[in-house]
mmCIF file of C-alpha atoms in Angstrom:
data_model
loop_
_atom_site.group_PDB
_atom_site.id
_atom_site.type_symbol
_atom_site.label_atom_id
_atom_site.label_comp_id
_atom_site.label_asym_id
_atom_site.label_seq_id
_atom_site.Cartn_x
_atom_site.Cartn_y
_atom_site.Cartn_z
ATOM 1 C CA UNK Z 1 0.000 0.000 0.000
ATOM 2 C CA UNK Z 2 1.315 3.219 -1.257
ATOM 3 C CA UNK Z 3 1.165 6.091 1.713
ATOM 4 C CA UNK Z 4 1.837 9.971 0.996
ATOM 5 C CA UNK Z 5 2.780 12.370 3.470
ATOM 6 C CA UNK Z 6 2.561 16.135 1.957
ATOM 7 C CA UNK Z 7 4.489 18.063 4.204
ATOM 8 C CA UNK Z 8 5.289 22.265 4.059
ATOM 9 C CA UNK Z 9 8.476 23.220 5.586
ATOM 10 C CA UNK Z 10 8.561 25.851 7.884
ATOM 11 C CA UNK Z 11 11.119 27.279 9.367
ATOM 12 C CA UNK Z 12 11.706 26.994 13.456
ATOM 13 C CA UNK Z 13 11.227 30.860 14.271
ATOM 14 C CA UNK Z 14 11.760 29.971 18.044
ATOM 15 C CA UNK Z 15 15.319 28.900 17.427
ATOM 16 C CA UNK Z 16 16.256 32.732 15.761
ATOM 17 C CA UNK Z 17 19.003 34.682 17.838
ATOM 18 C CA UNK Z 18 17.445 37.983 19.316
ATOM 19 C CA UNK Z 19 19.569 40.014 17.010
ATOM 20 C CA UNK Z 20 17.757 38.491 13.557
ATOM 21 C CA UNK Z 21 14.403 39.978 15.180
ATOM 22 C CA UNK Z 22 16.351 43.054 16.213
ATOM 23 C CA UNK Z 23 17.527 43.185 12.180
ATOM 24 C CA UNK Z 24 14.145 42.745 10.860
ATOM 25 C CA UNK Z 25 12.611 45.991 12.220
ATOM 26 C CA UNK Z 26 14.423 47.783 9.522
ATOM 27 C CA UNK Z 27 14.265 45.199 6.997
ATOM 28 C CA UNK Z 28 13.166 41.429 6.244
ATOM 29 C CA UNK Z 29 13.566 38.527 8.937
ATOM 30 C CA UNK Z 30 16.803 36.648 8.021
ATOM 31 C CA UNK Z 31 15.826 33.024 7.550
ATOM 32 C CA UNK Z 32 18.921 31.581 5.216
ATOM 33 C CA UNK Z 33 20.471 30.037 8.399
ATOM 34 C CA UNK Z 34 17.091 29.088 10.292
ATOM 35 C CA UNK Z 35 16.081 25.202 10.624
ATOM 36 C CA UNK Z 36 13.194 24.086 8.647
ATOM 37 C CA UNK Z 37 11.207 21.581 9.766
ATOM 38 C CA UNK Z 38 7.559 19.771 8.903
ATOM 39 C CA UNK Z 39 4.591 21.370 11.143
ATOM 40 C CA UNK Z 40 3.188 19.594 14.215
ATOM 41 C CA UNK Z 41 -0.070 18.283 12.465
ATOM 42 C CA UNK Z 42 2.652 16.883 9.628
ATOM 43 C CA UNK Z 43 4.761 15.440 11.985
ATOM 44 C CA UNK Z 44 1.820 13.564 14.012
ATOM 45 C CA UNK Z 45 0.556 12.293 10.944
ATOM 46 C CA UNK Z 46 4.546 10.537 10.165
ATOM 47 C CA UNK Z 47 4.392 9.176 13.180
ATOM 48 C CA UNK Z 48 0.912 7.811 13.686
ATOM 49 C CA UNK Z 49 1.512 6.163 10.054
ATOM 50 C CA UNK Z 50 4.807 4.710 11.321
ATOM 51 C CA UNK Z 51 2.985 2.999 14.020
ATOM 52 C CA UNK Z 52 0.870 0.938 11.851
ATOM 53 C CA UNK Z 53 1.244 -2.827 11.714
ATOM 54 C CA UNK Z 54 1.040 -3.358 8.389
ATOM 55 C CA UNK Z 55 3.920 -3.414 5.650
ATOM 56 C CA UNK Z 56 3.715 0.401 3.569
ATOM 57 C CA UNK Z 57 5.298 1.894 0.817
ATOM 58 C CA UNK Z 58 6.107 5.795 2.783
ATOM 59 C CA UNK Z 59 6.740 9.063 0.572
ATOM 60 C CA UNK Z 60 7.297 12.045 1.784
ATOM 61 C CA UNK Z 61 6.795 14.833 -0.684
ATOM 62 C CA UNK Z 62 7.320 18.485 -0.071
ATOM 63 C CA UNK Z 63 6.581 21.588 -2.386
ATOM 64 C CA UNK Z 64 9.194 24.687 -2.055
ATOM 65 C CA UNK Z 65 13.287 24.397 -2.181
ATOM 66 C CA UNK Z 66 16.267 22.730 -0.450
ATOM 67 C CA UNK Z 67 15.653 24.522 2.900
ATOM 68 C CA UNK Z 68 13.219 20.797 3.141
ATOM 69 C CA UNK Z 69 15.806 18.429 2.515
ATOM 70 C CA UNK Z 70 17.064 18.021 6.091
ATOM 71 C CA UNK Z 71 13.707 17.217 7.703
ATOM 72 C CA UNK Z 72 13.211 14.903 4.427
ATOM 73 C CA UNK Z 73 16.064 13.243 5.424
ATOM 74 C CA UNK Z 74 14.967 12.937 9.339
ATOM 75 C CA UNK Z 75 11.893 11.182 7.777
ATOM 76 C CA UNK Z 76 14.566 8.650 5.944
ATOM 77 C CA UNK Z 77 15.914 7.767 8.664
ATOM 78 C CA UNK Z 78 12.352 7.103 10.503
ATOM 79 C CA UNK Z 79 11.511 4.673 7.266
ATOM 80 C CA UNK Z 80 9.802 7.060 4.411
ATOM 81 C CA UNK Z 81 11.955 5.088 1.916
ATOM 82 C CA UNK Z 82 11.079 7.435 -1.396
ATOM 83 C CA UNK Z 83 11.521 11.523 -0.886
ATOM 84 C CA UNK Z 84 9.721 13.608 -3.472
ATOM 85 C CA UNK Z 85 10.759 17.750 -3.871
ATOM 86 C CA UNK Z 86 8.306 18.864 -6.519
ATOM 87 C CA UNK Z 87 10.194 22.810 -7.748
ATOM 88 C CA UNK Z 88 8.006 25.396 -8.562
ATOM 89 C CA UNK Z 89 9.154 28.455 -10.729
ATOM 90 C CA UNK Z 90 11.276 30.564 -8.305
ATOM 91 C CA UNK Z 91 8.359 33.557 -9.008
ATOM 92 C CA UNK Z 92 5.795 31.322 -7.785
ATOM 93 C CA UNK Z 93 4.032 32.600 -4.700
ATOM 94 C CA UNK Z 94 4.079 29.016 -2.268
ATOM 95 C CA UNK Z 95 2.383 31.186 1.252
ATOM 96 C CA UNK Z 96 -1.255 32.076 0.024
ATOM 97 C CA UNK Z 97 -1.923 29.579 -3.294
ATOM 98 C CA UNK Z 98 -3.038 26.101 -1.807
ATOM 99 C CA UNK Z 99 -4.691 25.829 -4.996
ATOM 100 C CA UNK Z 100 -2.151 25.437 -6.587
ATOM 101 C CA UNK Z 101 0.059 24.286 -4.277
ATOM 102 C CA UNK Z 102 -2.952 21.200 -4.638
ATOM 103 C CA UNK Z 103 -2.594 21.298 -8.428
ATOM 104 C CA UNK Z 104 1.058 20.416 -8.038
ATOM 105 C CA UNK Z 105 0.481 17.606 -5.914
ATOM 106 C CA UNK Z 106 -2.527 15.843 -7.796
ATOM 107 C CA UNK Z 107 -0.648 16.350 -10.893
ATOM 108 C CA UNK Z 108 2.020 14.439 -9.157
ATOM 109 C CA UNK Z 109 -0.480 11.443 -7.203
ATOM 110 C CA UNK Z 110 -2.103 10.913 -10.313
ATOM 111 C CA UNK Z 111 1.395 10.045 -12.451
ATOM 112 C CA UNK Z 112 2.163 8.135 -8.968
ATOM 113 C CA UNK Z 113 -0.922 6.137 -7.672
ATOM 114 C CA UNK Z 114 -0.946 6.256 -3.504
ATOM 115 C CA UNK Z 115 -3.814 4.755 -1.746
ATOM 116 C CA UNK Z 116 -3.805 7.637 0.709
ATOM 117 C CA UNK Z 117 -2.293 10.812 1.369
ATOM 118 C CA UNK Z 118 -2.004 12.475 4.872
ATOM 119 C CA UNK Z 119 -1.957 16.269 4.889
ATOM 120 C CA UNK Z 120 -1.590 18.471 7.566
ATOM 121 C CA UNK Z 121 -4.519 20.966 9.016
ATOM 122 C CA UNK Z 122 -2.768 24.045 8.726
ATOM 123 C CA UNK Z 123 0.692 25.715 8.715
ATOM 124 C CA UNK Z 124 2.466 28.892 10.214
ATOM 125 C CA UNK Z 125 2.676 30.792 7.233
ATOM 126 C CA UNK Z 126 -0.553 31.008 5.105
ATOM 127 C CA UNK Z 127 -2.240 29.099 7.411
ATOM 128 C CA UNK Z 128 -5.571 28.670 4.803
ATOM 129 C CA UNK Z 129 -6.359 25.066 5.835
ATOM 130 C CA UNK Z 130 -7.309 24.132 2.281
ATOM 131 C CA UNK Z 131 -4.898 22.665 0.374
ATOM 132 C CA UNK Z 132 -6.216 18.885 1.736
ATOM 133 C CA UNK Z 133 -9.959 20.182 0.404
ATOM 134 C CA UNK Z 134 -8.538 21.267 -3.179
ATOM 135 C CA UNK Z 135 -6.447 18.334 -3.594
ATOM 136 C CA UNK Z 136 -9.662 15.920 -2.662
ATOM 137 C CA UNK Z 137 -11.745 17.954 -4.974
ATOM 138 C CA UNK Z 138 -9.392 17.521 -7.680
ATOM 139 C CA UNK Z 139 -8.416 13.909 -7.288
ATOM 140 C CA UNK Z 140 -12.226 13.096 -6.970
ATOM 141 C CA UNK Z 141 -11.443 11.757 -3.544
ATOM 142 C CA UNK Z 142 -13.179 11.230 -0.075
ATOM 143 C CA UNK Z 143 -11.661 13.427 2.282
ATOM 144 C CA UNK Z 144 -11.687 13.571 6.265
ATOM 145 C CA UNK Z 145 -10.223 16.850 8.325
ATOM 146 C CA UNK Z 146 -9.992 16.884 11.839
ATOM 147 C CA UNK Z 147 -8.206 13.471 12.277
ATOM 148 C CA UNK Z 148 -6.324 12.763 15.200
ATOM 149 C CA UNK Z 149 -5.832 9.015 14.736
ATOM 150 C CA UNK Z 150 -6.325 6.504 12.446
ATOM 151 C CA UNK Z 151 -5.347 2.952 11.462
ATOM 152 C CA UNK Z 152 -5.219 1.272 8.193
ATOM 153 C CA UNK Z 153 -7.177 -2.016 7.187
ATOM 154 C CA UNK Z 154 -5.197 -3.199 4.477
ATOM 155 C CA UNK Z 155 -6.908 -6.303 3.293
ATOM 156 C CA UNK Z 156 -10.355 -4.489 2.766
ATOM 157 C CA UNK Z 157 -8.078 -1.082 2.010
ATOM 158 C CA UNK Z 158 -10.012 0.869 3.959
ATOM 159 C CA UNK Z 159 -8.794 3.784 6.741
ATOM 160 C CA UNK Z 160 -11.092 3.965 10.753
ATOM 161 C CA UNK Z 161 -9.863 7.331 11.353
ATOM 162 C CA UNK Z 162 -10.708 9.626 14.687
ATOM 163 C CA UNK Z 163 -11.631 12.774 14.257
ATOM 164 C CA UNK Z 164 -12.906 15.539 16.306
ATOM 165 C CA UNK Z 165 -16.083 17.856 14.511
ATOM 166 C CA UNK Z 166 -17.654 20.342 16.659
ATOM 167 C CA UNK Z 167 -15.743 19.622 20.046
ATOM 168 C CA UNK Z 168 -17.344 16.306 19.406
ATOM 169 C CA UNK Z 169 -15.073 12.981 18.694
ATOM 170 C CA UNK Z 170 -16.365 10.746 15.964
ATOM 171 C CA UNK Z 171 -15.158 7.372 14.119
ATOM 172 C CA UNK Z 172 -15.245 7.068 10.517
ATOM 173 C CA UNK Z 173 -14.454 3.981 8.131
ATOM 174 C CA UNK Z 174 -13.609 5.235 4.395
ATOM 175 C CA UNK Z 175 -12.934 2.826 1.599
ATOM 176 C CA UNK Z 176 -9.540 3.726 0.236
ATOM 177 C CA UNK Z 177 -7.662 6.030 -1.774
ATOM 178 C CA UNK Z 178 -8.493 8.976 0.417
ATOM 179 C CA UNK Z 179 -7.421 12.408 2.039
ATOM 180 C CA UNK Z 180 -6.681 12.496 5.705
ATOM 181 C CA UNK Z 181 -6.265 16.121 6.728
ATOM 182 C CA UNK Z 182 -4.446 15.475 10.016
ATOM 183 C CA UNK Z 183 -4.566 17.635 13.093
ATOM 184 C CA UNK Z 184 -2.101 17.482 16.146
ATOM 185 C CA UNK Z 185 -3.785 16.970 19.504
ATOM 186 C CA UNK Z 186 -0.937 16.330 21.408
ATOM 187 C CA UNK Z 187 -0.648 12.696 22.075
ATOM 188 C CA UNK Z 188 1.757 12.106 19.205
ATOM 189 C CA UNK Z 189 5.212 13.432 19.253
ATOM 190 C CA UNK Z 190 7.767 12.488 15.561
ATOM 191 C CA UNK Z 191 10.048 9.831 17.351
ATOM 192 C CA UNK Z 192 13.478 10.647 17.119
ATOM 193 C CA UNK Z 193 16.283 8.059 15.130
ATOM 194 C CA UNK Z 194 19.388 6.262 16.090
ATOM 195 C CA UNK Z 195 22.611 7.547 14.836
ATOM 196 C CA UNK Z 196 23.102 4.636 12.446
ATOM 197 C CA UNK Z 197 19.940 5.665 10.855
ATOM 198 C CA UNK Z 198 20.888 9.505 10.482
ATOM 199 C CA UNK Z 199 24.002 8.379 8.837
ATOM 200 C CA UNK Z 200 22.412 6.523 6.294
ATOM 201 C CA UNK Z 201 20.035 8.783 5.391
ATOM 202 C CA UNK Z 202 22.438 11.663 5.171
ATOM 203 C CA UNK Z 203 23.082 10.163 1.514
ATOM 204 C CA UNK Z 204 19.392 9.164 0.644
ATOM 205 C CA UNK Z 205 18.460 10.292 -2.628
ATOM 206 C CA UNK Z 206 15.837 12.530 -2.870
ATOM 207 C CA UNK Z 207 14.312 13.338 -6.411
ATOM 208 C CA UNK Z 208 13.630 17.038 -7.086
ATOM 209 C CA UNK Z 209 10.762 17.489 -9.671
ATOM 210 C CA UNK Z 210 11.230 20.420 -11.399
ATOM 211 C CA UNK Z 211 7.693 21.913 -12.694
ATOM 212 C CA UNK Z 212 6.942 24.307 -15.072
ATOM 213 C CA UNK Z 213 3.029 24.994 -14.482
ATOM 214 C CA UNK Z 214 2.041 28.486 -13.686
ATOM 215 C CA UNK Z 215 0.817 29.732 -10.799
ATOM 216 C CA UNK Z 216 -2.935 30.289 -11.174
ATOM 217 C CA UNK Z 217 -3.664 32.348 -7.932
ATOM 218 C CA UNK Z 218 -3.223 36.168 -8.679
ATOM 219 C CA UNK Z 219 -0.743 38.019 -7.039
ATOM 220 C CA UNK Z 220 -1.536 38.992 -3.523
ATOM 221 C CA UNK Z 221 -1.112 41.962 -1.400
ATOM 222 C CA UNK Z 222 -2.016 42.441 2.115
ATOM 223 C CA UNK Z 223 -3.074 46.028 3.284
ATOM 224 C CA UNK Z 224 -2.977 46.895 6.939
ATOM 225 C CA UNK Z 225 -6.611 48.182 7.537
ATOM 226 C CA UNK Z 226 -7.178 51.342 10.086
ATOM 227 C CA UNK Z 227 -9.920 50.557 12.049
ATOM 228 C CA UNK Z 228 -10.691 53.990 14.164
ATOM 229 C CA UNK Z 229 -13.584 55.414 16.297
ATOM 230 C CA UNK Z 230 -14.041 58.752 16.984
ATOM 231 C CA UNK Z 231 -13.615 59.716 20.806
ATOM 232 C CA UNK Z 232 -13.758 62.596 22.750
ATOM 233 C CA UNK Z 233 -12.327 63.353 26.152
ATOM 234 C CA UNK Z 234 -14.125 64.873 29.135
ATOM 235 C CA UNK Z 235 -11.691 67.199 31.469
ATOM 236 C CA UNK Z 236 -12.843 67.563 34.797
ATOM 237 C CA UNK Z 237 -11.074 67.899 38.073
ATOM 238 C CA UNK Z 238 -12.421 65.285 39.385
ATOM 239 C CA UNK Z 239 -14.100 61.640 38.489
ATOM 240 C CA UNK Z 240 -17.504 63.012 40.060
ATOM 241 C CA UNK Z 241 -17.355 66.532 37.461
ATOM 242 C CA UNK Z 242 -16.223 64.290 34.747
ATOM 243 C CA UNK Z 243 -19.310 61.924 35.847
ATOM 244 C CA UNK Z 244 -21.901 64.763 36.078
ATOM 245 C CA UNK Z 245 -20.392 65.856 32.505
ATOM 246 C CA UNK Z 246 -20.594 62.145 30.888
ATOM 247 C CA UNK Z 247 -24.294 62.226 32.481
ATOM 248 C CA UNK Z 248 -25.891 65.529 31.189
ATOM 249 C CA UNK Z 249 -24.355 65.262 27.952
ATOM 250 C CA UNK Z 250 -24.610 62.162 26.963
ATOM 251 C CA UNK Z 251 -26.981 60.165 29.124
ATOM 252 C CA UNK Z 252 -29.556 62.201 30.193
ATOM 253 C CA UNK Z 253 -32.565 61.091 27.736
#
């Protein structure tokens, strides 16, 4: 059974000296030298698949440039045998575009048949939590968000997944392939591998994909909206004249 995990990187913000946030109040954050890293709902959803019983084929696939190759390799070394880079045009805008960030993948799944794909809920930067809902849509697959366990069923190739909708915990059985939209509720941590296993992965091939499709998502711009009231102060001498004031002007009917 094939198995996807589609993974952002992200870089570890928390790990940045003082001085890069002192930089970037007259400029751009630094990130060249920061550690990027697969989210939390990403990295529960590697390790709740590497828990499962049954033999898998694991790929981890990632969108965006080499700043993912470390954390591709950490997934090596945990037993995703097959790492995918898919490389957008440089100009392509990654942050705000899961459509096409979903366009990318399915054009990818369907020259690669998986039986499911695990996604994560959302992501520090962008944070849209729709990627998983375009790539269903345009696969033409079931798709479950919210899950915070699951196990697979091989023979009948179906997924029981847990999910929480409305503060509310349900259990769902879905015939396979499928689109788990994975979200971290803190009972799974990425386990961590041996140093034999780091140093074989250190030279695991991983096979860059170099696309030429076009972003279709226009160009976006964020604009810092001013949101003011009009106010007025009352001067008084004391809080029982600026009380009296507050009353005869504006609360007396």
């Amino acid at each position: 059974m094939n198995i996807l995990l589609a993974f952002k990187a992200e870089p570890e913000l928390t790990m940045l000296p003082e001085q890069a946030w002192n930089d970037a109040q007259h400029g751009s954050l630094d990130l060249s030298y920061a550690r990027y890293q697969g989210g939390a709902d990403e990295q529960a959803a590697a390790e709740i698949v590497l828990r499962q019983q049954a033999t898998l084929n694991l790929t981890a696939l990632t969108v965006g440039d080499t700043h993912a190759e470390p954390f591709m390799r950490y997934l090596n070394a945990l037993g995703f045998a097959r790492l995918v880079r898919i490389v957008p045009p440089k100009e392509a805008e990654l942050r705000f575009s899961p459509q096409y960030i979903a366009e990318l993948l399915a054009r990818w799944v369907e020259q690669h048949p998986q039986s499911l794909i695990l996604i994560g809920s959302q992501s520090s930067e962008g944070n849209n939590s729709q990627t998983g809902f375009w790539l269903a849509e345009q696969l033409g697959w079931p798709v479950l968000a919210g899950v915070v366990d699951f196990s697979l069923d091989v023979e009948s190739e179906q997924v029981e997944a847990v999910l929480i909708q409305n503060d509310e915990r349900l259990q769902c059985r879905v015939q396979l392939p499928a689109v788990l939209i994975v979200m971290n509720d803190g009972r799974y941590s990425l386990r961590v591998p041996g140093i034999r296993q780091k140093l074989a992965a250190s030279k695991a091939e991983i096979i860059c994909a170099p696309t030429e499709q076009a972003n279709t998502q226009p160009d976006v711009k964020l604009k810092r909206e001013q949101h003011r009231r009009v106010a007025q102060k009352i001067e008084g001498s004391c809080a029982q004249e600026k009380a009296q004031k507050l009353y005869d002007k504006y609360l007396r009917g």
